[in-house]
Short mmCIF file of C-alpha atoms and ligand atoms in Angstrom, two decimals:
data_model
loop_
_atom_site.label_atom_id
_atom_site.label_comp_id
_atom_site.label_asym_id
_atom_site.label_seq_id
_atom_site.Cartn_x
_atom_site.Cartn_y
_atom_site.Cartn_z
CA UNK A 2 -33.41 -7.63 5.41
CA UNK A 3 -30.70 -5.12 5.02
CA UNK A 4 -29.88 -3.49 1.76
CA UNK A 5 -26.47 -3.02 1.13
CA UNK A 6 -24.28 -1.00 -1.00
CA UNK A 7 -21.34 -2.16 -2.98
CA UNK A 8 -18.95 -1.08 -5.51
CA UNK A 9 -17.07 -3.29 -7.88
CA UNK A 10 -13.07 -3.29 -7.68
CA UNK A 11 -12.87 -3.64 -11.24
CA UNK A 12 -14.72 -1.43 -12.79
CA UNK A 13 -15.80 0.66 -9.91
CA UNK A 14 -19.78 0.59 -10.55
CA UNK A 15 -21.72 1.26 -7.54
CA UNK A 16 -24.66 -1.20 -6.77
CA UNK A 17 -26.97 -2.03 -4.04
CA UNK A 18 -27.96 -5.30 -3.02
CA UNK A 19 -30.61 -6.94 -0.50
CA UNK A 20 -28.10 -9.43 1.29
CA UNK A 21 -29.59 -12.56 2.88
CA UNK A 22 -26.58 -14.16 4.23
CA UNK A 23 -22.73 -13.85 3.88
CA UNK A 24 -22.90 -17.07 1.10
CA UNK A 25 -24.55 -14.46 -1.00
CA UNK A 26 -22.72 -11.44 -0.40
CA UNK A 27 -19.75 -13.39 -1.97
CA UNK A 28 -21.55 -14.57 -4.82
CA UNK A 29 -22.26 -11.08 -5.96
CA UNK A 30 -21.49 -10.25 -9.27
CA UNK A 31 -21.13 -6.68 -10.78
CA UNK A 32 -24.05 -5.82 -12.95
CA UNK A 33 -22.31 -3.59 -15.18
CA UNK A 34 -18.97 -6.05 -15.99
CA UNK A 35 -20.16 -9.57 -14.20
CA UNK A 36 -16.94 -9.79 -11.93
CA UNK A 37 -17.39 -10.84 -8.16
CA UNK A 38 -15.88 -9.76 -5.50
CA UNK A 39 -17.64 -6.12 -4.89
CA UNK A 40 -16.67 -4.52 -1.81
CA UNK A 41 -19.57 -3.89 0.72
CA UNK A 42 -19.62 0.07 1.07
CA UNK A 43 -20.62 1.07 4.64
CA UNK A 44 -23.98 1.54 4.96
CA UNK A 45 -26.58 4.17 7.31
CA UNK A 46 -26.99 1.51 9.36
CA UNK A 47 -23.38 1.02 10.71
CA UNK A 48 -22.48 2.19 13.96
CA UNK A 49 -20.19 4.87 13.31
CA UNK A 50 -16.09 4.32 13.13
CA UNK A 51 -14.93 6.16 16.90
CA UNK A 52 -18.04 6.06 19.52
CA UNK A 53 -16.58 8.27 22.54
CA UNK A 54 -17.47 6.68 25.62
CA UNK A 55 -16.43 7.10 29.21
CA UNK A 56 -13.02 5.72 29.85
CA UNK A 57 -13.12 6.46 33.24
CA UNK A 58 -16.02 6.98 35.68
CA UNK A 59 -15.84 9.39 38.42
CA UNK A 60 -16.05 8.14 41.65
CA UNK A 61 -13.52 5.03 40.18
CA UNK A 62 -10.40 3.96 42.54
CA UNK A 63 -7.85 6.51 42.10
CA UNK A 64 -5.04 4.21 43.17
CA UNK A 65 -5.72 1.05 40.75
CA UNK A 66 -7.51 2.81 38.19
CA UNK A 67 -10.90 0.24 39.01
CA UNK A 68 -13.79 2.11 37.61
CA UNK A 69 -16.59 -0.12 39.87
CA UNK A 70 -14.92 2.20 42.60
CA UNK A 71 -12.42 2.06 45.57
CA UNK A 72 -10.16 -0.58 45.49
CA UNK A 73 -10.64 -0.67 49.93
CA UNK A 74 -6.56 0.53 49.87
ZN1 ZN B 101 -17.77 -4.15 -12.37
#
């Protein structure tokens, strides 16, 4: 089970928490001042914000833009 981080939006602690399910996560409740409502800090285990991948293969269609290759034009 993953172990998330959090930080409260009212008093700004910083927490971590072993989430079960999403019913939990919005249970939460800030250890330091008892509010809910933390917001889930992104964690190691995210897939990072911009993955560059291959927009367009070589050997794609050059006339349609079809990357599985030549269009037969
Ligand atoms: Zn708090």
């Amino acid at each position: 089970m993953p172990i998330f981080e959090y930080r409260c939006a009212a008093c700004e602690h910083e927490f971590e928490e072993l989430i079960r399910g999403s019913e939990d996560e919005r249970a939460l409740m800030c250890p330091s001042c008892g509010k809910r409502g933390a917001d889930r800090k992104l964690s190691v285990f995210s897939a990072p914000a911009t993955v560059p991948g291959p927009k367009a293969q070589p050997g794609g269609c050059g006339r349609c833009g079809d990357p599985n290759g030549s269009c037969g034009m």
